[in-house]
Coordinates of C-alpha atoms and ligand atoms in Angstrom, one line a residue:
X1 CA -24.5 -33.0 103.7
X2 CA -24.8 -35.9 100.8
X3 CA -27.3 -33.7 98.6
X4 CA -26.3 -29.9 99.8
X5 CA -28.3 -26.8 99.1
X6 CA -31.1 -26.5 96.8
X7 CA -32.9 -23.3 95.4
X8 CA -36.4 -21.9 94.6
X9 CA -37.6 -22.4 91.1
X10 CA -39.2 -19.4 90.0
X11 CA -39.6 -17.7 86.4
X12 CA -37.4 -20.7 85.2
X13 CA -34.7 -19.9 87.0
X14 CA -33.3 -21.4 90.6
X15 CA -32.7 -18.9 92.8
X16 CA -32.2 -18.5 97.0
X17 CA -35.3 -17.2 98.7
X18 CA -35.1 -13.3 98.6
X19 CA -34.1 -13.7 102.8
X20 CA -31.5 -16.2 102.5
X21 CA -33.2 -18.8 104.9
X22 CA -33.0 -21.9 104.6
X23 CA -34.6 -25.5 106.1
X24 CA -32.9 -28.6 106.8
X25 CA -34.2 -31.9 104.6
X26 CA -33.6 -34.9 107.4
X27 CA -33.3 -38.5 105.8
X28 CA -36.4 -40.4 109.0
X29 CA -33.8 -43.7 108.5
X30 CA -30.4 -42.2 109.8
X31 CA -31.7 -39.1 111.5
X32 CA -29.3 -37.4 109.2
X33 CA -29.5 -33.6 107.6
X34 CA -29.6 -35.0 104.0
X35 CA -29.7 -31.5 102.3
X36 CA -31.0 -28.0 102.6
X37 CA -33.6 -26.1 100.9
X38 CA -34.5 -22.6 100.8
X39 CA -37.0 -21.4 102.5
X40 CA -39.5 -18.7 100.8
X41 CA -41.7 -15.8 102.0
X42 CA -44.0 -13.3 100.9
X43 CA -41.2 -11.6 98.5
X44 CA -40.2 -15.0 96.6
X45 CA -43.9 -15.4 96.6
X46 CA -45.0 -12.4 94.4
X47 CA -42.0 -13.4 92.0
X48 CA -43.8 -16.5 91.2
X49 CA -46.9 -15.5 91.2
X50 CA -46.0 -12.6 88.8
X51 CA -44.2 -15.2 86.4
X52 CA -47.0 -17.0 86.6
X53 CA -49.2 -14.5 85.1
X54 CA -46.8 -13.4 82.7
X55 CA -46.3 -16.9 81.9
X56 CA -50.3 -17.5 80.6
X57 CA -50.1 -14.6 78.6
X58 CA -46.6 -15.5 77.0
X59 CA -45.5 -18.6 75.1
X60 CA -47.4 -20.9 76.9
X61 CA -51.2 -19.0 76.4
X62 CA -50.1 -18.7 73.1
X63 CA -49.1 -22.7 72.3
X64 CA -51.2 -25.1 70.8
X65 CA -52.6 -27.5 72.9
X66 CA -51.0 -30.4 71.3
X67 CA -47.5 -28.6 71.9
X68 CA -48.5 -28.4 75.3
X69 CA -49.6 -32.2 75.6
X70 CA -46.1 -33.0 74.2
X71 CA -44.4 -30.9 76.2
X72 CA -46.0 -32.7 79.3
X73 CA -45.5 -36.1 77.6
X74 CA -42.0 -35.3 77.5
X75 CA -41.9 -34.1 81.0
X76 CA -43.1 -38.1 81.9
X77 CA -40.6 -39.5 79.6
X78 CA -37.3 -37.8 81.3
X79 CA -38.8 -38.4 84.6
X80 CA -39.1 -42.1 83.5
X81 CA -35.4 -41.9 82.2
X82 CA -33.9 -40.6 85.5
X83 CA -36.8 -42.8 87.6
X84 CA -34.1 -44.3 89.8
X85 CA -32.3 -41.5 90.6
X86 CA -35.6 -39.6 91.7
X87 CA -36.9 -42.9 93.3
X88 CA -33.6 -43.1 96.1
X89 CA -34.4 -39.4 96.6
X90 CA -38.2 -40.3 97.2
X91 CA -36.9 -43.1 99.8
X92 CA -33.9 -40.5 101.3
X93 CA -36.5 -37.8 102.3
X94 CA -40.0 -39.9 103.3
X95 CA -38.5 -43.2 104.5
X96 CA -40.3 -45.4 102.0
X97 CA -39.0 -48.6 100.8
X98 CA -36.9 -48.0 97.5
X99 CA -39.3 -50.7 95.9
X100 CA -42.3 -48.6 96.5
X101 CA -40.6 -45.5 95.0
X102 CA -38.8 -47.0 92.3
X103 CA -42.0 -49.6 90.8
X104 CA -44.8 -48.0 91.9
X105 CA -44.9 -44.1 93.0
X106 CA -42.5 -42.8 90.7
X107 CA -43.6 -44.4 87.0
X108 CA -47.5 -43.9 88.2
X109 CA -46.2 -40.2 89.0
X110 CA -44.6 -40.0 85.1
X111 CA -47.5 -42.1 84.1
X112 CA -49.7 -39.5 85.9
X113 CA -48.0 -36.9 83.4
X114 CA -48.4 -38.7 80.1
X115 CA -52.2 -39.5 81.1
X116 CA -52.9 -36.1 81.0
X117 CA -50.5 -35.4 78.4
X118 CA -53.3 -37.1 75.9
X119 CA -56.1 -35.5 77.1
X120 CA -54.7 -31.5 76.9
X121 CA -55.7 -31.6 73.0
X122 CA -59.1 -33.0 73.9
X123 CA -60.8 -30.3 75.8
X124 CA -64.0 -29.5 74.2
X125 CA -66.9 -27.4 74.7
X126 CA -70.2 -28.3 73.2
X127 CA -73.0 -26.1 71.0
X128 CA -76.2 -25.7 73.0
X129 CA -79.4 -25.1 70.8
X130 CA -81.4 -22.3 72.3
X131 CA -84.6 -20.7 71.5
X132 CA -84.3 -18.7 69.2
X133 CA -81.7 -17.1 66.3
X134 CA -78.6 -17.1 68.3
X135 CA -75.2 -19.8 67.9
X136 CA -74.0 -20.7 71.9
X137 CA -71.4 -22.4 72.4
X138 CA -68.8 -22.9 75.5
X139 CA -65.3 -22.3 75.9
X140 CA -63.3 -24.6 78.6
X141 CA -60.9 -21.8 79.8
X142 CA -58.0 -22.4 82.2
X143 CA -58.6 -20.9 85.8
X144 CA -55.5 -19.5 85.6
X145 CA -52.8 -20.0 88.0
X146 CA -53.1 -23.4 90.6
X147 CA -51.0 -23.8 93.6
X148 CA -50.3 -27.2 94.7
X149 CA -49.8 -27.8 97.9
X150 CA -49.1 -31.3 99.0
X151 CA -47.9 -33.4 101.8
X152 CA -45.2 -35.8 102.8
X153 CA -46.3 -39.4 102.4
X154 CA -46.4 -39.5 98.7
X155 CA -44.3 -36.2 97.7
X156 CA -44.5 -36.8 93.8
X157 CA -47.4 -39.0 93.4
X158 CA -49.8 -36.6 94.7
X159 CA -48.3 -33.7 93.2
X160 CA -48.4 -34.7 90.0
X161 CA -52.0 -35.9 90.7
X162 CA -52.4 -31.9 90.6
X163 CA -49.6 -30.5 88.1
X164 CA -50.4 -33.1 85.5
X165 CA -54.1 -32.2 84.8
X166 CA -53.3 -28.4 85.3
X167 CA -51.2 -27.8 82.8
X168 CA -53.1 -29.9 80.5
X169 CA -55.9 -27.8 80.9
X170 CA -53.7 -24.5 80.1
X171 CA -52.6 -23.5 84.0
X172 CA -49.5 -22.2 85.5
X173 CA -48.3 -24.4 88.6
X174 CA -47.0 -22.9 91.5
X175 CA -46.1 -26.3 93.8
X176 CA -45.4 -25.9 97.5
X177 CA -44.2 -29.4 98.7
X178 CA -43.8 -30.3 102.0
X179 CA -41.6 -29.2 104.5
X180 CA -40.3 -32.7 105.0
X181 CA -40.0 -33.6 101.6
X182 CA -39.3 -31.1 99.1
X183 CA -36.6 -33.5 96.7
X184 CA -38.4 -34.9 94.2
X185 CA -40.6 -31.6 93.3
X186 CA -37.4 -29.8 93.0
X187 CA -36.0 -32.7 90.9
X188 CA -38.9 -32.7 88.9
X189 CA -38.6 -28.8 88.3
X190 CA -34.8 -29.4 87.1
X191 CA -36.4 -32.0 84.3
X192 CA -39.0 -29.4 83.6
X193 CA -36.2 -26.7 82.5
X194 CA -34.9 -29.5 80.5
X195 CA -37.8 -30.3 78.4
X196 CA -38.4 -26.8 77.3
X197 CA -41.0 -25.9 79.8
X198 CA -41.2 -22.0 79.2
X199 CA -40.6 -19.8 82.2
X200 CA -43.0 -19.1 85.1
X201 CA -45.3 -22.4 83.9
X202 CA -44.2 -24.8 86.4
X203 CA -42.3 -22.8 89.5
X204 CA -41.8 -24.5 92.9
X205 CA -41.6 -23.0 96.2
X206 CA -39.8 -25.0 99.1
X207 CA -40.8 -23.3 102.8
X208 CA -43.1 -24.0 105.5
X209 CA -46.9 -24.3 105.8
X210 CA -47.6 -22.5 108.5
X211 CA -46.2 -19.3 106.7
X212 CA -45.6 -19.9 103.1
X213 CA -48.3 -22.2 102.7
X214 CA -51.0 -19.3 104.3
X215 CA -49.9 -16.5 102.3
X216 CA -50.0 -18.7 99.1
X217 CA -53.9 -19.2 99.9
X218 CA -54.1 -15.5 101.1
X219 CA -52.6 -14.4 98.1
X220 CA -55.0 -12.6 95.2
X221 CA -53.0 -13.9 92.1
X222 CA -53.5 -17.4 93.1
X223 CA -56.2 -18.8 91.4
X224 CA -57.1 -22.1 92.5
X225 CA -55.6 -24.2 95.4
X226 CA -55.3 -27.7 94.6
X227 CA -54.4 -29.5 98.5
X228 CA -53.7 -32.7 99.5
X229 CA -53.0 -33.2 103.6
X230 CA -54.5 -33.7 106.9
X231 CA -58.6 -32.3 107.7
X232 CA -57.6 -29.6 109.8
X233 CA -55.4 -28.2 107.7
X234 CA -58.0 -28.5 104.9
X235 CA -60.7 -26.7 106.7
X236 CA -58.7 -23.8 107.7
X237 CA -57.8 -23.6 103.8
X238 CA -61.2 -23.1 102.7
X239 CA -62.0 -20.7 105.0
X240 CA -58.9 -18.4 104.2
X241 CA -59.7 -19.2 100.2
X242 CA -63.3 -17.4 100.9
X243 CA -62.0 -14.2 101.3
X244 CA -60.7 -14.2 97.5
X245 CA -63.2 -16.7 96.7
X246 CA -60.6 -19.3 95.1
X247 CA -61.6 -22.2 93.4
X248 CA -60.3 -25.0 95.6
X249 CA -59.9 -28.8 96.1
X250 CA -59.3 -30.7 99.1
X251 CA -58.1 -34.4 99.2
X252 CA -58.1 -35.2 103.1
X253 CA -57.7 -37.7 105.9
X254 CA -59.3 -41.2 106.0
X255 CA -60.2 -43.9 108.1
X256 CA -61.2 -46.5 105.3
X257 CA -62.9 -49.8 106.6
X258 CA -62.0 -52.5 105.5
X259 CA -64.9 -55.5 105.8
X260 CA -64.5 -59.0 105.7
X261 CA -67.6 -61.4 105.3
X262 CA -67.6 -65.0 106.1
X263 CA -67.7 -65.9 102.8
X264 CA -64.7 -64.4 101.6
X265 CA -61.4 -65.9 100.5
X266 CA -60.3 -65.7 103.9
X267 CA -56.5 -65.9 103.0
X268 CA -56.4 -63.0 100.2
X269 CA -58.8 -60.9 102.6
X270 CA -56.1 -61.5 105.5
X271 CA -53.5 -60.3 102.4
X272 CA -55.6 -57.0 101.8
X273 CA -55.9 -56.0 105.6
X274 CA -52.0 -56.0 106.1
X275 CA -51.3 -54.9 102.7
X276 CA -53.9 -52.2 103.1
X277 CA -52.4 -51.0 106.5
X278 CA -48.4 -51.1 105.5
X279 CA -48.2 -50.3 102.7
X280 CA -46.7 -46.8 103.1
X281 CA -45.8 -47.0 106.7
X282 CA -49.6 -46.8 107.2
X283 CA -49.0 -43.2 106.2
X284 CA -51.5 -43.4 103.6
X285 CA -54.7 -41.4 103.1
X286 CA -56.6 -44.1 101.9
X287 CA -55.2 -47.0 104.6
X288 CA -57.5 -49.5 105.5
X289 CA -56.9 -48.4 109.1
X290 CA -60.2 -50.1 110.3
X291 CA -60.6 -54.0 110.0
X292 CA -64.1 -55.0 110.3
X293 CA -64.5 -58.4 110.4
X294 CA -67.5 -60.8 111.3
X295 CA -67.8 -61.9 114.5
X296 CA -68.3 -65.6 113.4
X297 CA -64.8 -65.5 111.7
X298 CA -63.1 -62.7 114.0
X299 CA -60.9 -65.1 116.4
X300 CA -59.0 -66.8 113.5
X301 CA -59.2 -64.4 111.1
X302 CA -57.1 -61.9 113.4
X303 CA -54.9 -64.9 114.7
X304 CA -53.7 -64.6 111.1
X305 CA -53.9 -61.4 110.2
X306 CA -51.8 -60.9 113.9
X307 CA -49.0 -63.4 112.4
X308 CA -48.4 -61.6 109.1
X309 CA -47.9 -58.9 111.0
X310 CA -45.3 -60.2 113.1
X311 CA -43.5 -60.8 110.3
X312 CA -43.1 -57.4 108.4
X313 CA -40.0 -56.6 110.0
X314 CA -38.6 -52.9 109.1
X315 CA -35.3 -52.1 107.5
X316 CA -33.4 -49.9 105.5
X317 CA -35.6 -48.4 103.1
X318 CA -32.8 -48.2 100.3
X319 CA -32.8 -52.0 100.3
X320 CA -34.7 -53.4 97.7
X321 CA -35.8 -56.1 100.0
X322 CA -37.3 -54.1 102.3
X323 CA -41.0 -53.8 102.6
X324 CA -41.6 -51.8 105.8
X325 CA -39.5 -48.5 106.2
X326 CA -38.8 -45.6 108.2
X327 CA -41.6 -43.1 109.5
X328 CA -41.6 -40.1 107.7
X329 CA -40.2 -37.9 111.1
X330 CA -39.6 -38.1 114.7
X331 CA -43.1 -36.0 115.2
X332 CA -45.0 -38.7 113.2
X333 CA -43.5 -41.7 115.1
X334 CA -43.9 -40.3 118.9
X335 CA -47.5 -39.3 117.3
X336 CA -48.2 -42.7 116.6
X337 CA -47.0 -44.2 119.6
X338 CA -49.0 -41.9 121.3
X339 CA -52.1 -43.3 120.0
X340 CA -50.7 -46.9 120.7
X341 CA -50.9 -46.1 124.4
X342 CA -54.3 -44.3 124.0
X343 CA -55.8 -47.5 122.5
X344 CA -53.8 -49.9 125.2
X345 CA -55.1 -47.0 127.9
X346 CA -59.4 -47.6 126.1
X347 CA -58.9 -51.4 126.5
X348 CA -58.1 -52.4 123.4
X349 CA -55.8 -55.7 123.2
X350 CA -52.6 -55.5 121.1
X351 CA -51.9 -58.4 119.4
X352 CA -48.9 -57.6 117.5
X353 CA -46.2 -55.1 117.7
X354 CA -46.8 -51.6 119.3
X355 CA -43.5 -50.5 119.9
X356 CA -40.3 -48.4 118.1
X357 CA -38.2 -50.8 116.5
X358 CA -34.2 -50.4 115.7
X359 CA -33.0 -51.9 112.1
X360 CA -29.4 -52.7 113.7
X361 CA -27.9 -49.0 113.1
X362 CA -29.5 -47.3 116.5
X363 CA -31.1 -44.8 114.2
X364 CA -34.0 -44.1 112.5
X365 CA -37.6 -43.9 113.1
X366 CA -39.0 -47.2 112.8
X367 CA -42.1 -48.8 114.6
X368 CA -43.1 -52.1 114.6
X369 CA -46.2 -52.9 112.3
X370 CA -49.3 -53.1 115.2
X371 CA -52.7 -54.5 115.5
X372 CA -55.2 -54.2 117.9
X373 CA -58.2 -56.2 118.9
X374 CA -61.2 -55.9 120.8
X375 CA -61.7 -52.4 119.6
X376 CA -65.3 -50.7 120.0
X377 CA -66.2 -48.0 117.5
X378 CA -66.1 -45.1 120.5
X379 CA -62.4 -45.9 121.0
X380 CA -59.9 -43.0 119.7
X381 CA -58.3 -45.4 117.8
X382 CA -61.2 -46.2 115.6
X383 CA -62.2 -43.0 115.1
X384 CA -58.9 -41.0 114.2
X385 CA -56.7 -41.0 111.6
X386 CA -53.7 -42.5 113.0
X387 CA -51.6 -42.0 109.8
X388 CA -48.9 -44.8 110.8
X389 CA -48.8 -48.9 110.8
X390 CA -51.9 -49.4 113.1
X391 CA -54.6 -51.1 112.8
X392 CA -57.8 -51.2 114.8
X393 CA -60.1 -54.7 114.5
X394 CA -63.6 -54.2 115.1
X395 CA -66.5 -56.9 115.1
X396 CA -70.0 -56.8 113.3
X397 CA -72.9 -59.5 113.5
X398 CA -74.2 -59.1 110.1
X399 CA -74.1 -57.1 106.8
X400 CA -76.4 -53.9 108.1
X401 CA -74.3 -53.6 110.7
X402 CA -70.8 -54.0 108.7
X403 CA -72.6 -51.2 106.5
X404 CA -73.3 -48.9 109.9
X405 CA -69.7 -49.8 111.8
X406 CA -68.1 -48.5 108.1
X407 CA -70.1 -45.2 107.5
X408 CA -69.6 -44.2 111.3
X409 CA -67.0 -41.7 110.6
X410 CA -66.5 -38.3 109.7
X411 CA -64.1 -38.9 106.4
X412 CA -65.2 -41.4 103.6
X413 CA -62.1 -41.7 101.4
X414 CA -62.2 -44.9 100.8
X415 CA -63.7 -48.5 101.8
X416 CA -63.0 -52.5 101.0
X417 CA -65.3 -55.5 101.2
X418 CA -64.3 -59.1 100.5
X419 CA -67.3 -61.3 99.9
X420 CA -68.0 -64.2 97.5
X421 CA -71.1 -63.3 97.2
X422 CA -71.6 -60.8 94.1
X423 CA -75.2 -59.7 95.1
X424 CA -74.0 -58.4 98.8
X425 CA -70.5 -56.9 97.5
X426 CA -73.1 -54.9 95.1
X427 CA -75.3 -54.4 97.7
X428 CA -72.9 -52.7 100.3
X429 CA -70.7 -50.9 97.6
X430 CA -74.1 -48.7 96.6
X431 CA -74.1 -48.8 100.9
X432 CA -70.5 -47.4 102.0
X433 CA -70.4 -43.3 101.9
X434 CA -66.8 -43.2 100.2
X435 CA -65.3 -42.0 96.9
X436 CA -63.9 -45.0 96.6
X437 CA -64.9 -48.8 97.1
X438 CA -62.5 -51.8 96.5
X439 CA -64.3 -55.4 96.0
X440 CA -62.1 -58.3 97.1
X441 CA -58.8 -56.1 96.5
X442 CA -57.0 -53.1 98.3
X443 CA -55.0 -50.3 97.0
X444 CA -55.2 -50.6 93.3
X445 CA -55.2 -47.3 91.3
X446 CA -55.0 -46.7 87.9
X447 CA -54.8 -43.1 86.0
X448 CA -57.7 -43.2 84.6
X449 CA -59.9 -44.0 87.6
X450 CA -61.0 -41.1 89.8
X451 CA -59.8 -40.6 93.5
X452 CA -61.3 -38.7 96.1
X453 CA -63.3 -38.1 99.6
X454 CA -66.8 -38.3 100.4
X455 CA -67.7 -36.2 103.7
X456 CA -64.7 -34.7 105.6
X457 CA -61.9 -36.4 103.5
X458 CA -62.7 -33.6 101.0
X459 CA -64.5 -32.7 97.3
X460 CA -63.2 -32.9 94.1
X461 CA -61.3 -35.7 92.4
X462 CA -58.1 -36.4 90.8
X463 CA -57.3 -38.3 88.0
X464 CA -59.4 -39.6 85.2
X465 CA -61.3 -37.1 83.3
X466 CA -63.0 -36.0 86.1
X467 CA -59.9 -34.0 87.3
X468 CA -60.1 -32.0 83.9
X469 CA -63.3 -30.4 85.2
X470 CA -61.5 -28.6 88.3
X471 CA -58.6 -27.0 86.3
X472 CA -61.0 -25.5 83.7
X473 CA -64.0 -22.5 83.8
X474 CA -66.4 -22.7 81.5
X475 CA -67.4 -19.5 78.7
X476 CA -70.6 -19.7 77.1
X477 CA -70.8 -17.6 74.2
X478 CA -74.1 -16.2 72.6
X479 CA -73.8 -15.0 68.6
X480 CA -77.1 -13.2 67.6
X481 CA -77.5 -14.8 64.2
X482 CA -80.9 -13.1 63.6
Ligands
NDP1 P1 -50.5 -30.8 106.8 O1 -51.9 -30.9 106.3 O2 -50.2 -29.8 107.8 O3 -49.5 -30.6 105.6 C1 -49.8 -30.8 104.2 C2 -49.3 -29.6 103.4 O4 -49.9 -28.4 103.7 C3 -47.8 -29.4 103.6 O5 -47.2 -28.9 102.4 C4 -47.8 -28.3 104.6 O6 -46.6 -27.5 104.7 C5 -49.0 -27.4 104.1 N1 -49.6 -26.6 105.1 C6 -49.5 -26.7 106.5 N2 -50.2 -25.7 107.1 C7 -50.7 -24.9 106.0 C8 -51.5 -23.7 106.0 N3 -51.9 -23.1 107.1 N4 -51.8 -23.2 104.8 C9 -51.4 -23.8 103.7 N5 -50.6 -24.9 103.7 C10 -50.3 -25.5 104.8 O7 -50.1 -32.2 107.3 P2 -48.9 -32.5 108.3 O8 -47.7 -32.7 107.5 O9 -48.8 -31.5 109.4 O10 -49.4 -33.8 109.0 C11 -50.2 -33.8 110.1 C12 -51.2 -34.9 110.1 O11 -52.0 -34.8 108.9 C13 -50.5 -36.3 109.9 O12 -50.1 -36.8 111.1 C14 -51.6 -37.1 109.3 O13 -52.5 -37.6 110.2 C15 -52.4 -36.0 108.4 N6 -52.0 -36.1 107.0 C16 -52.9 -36.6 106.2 C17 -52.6 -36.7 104.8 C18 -53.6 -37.2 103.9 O14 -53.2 -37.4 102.7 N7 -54.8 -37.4 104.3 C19 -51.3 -36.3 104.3 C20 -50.4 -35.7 105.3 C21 -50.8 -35.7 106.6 P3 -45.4 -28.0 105.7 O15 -45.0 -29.3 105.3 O16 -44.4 -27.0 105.4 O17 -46.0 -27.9 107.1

């Protein structure tokens, strides 16, 4: 086993889950058991939980919150120092290309960190004039301990998405990656001992959803559940988070459009679509999964969106040439393929790819990047979220019914239009019902911009100041100055 067997970080320390059990970490390119990690239950999970609590009354409650600030700001510089290591560990565990890891997940992760490293001495309440002779002011009070839960197809990005802003704010972190892809968290929790991190503020449980993940949002000394991961998972969250009324936030699936006028620069709209499907193996929230194009331009336009496609070919993910890797598991690829024969089975016509793909070693999980055209919006695979390198193209006839196609969904993540024309890109951003709406560009985030879901793909938002507001509770106090 190249990486052998990790622990539990819990109190500051690593330790084996309480039951000795353990999971295997498999590397999606070679089919091969890259490591093992321990796998934790209800005893591991009062441990953390009770450091936790300690933990907000102990050094860290007690720190300024410029200390704290550094502290975090250190936290992004180490990771930034040791960014290749934990990049090839990113790539080992999800199957990402090593140039997505290394120059874009893993510094926006550390850049993630030193975002809200700034903004931890910043907090502020305001004074609110009353009738009256009385002072009020408010307090913006940690919630008290957050536990992260967060999937596979971006292990640190979205994680830190969640950490970053919640120790800023004053929180203890209790992070439960997933099953698939517990590395970098555990990596990430080595470089938190290192900077001084105090015990029981940052802690991170490795085990699986179905029963660590449930007792974690059963469990009364949880505070908040900050989650990231599919919409089923997501609604059976909130409804177990009612019974201890927990402050929760749910970042879920997507099935972004992505529209194309007429009038748009064809080539760097034909660009976007591919680049907004494959990025990520397609295993991306936020993937433009649904190409809308005008049914004027729709022959050609596909034609050449059809011959990019054909040539993304995959590879190993640990070569920096490589732009297409590995699907994240064996589940995920025959879940994909199945949908590639539910779309072929509806009568939609596959133009390009559609089948599992070998990168010359006979292992792996890879797929071929895939379009399909002549898809109708009642077909499966316009409505569901795929979550792998497929994309479904769909006509319109004019801009009221590019705005209709795009809205008919249940989630509203995210959503694209590339138009010349300033007036209708205007027009049908204030149109789309999603948290987020690209103009003649796709997949571009920044820190300091919020993310999150309209409808079914979730409530709250991460990053950007907006974040700060669902990691903090606010105080009002009342002085009688009469
Ligand atoms: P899940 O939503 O099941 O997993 C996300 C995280 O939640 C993981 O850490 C998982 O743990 C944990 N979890 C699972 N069940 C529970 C539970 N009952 N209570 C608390 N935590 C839980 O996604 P999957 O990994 O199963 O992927 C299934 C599908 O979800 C994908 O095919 C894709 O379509 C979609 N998805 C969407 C994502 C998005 O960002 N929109 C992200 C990931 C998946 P564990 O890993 O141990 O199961």
């Amino acid at each position: 086993m190249l990486l052998g067997r990790k622990q539990l970080l819990i109190n500051g320390e690593w330790r084996d889950a309480a039951s000795g059990a353990v999971m295997p970490v498999v590397n999606p390119a070679t089919e091969e058991v890259i490591a093992e990690v321990a796998s934790a239950t209800r005893d591991d999970l009062d441990a953390t939980v009770a450091a936790a609590r300690e933990a907000l009354a102990g050094p860290w409650g007690k720190m300024s919150a410029r200390e704290r600030g550094r502290l975090i700001w250190k936290l992004g510089e180490r990771l930034m120092e040791k960014v290749d290591e934990v990049a090839r560990l990113e790539t080992l565990h999800n199957g990402k290309p090593i140039s997505e890891s290394r120059h874009v997940e893993i510094p926006m992760a550390a850049e993630c960190l030193q975002y809200f490293a700034g903004w931890a001495d910043k907090i502020q309440g305001d004074t609110i004039p009353v009738k009256g002779n009385a002072l009020v002011y408010t307090l913006r009070e940690p919630l008290g301990v957050v536990a992260a839960i967060v999937p596979w197809n971006f292990p640190l990005l979205l994680a830190m998405w969640k950490v970053a802003p919640a120790l800023a704010t004053g929180n203890t972190v209790i992070l439960k990656p997933a099953s698939q892809t517990p590395l970098t968290a555990l990596a990430v929790g080595q470089l938190a001992i290192d900077v001084g991190f105090p015990p029981g503020v940052f802690n991170v449980l490795t085990g699986s959803g179905s029963t660590l993940g449930q007792l974690i949002v059963e469990h009364p000394g949880i505070d908040k559940i900050a989650f990231t991961g599919d919409t089923s998972t997501g609604r059976g969250i909130m409804k177990t988070a009612a019974d201890t009324i927990k402050h929760i936030t749910l970042e879920l699936g997507g099935k972004s459009p992505n529209i194309v006028f007429p009038d748009a620069d064809l080539d760097a709209a034909v660009r976007g679509a591919t680049v907004g499907i494959f990025y990520g193996k397609g295993e991306v929230c936020a993937a433009g999964s649904r190409l809308l194009v005008d049914k004027s331009i729709k022959d050609q336009f596909i034609a050449k969106v059809a011959e990019r496609t054909k040539k993304m070919v995959a590879g190993d993910p640990l070569d920096p040439k490589t732009r297409l890797g590995a699907i994240s598991s064996k589940s995920q690829l025959e879940r994909v393929l199945n949908y590639v024969e539910i779309a072929k089975s509806e009568g939609a016509s596959l133009v390009a790819g559609g089948s599992r793909t070998d990168i010359g070693t006979g292992k792996g999980y890879f797929m071929q990047p895939t379009v399909f055209a002549d898809v109708t919006p009642a077909m499966t695979v316009a409505r569901e979220e795929i979550f792998g390198p497929v994309l479904a193209a769909i006509e319109f006839a004019d801009v009221d019914e590019a705005i209709a196609r795009a809205n008919d969904s249940i989630y509203g993540l995210a959503a694209v239009v590339w138009t010349r024309d300033i007036k209708k890109a205007h027009y049908v951003a204030s149109k789309l019902k999603a948290g987020t709406v690209w103009v003649n560009t796709y997949n571009v985030y920044d820190t300091a911009a919020p993310f999150g879901g309209y409808k079914q793909s979730g409530f709250g938002r991460e990053m950007s100041r907006y974040a700060l507001d669902y990691y903090t509770q606010v105080k009002t106090v009342w002085v009688d100055l009469s």
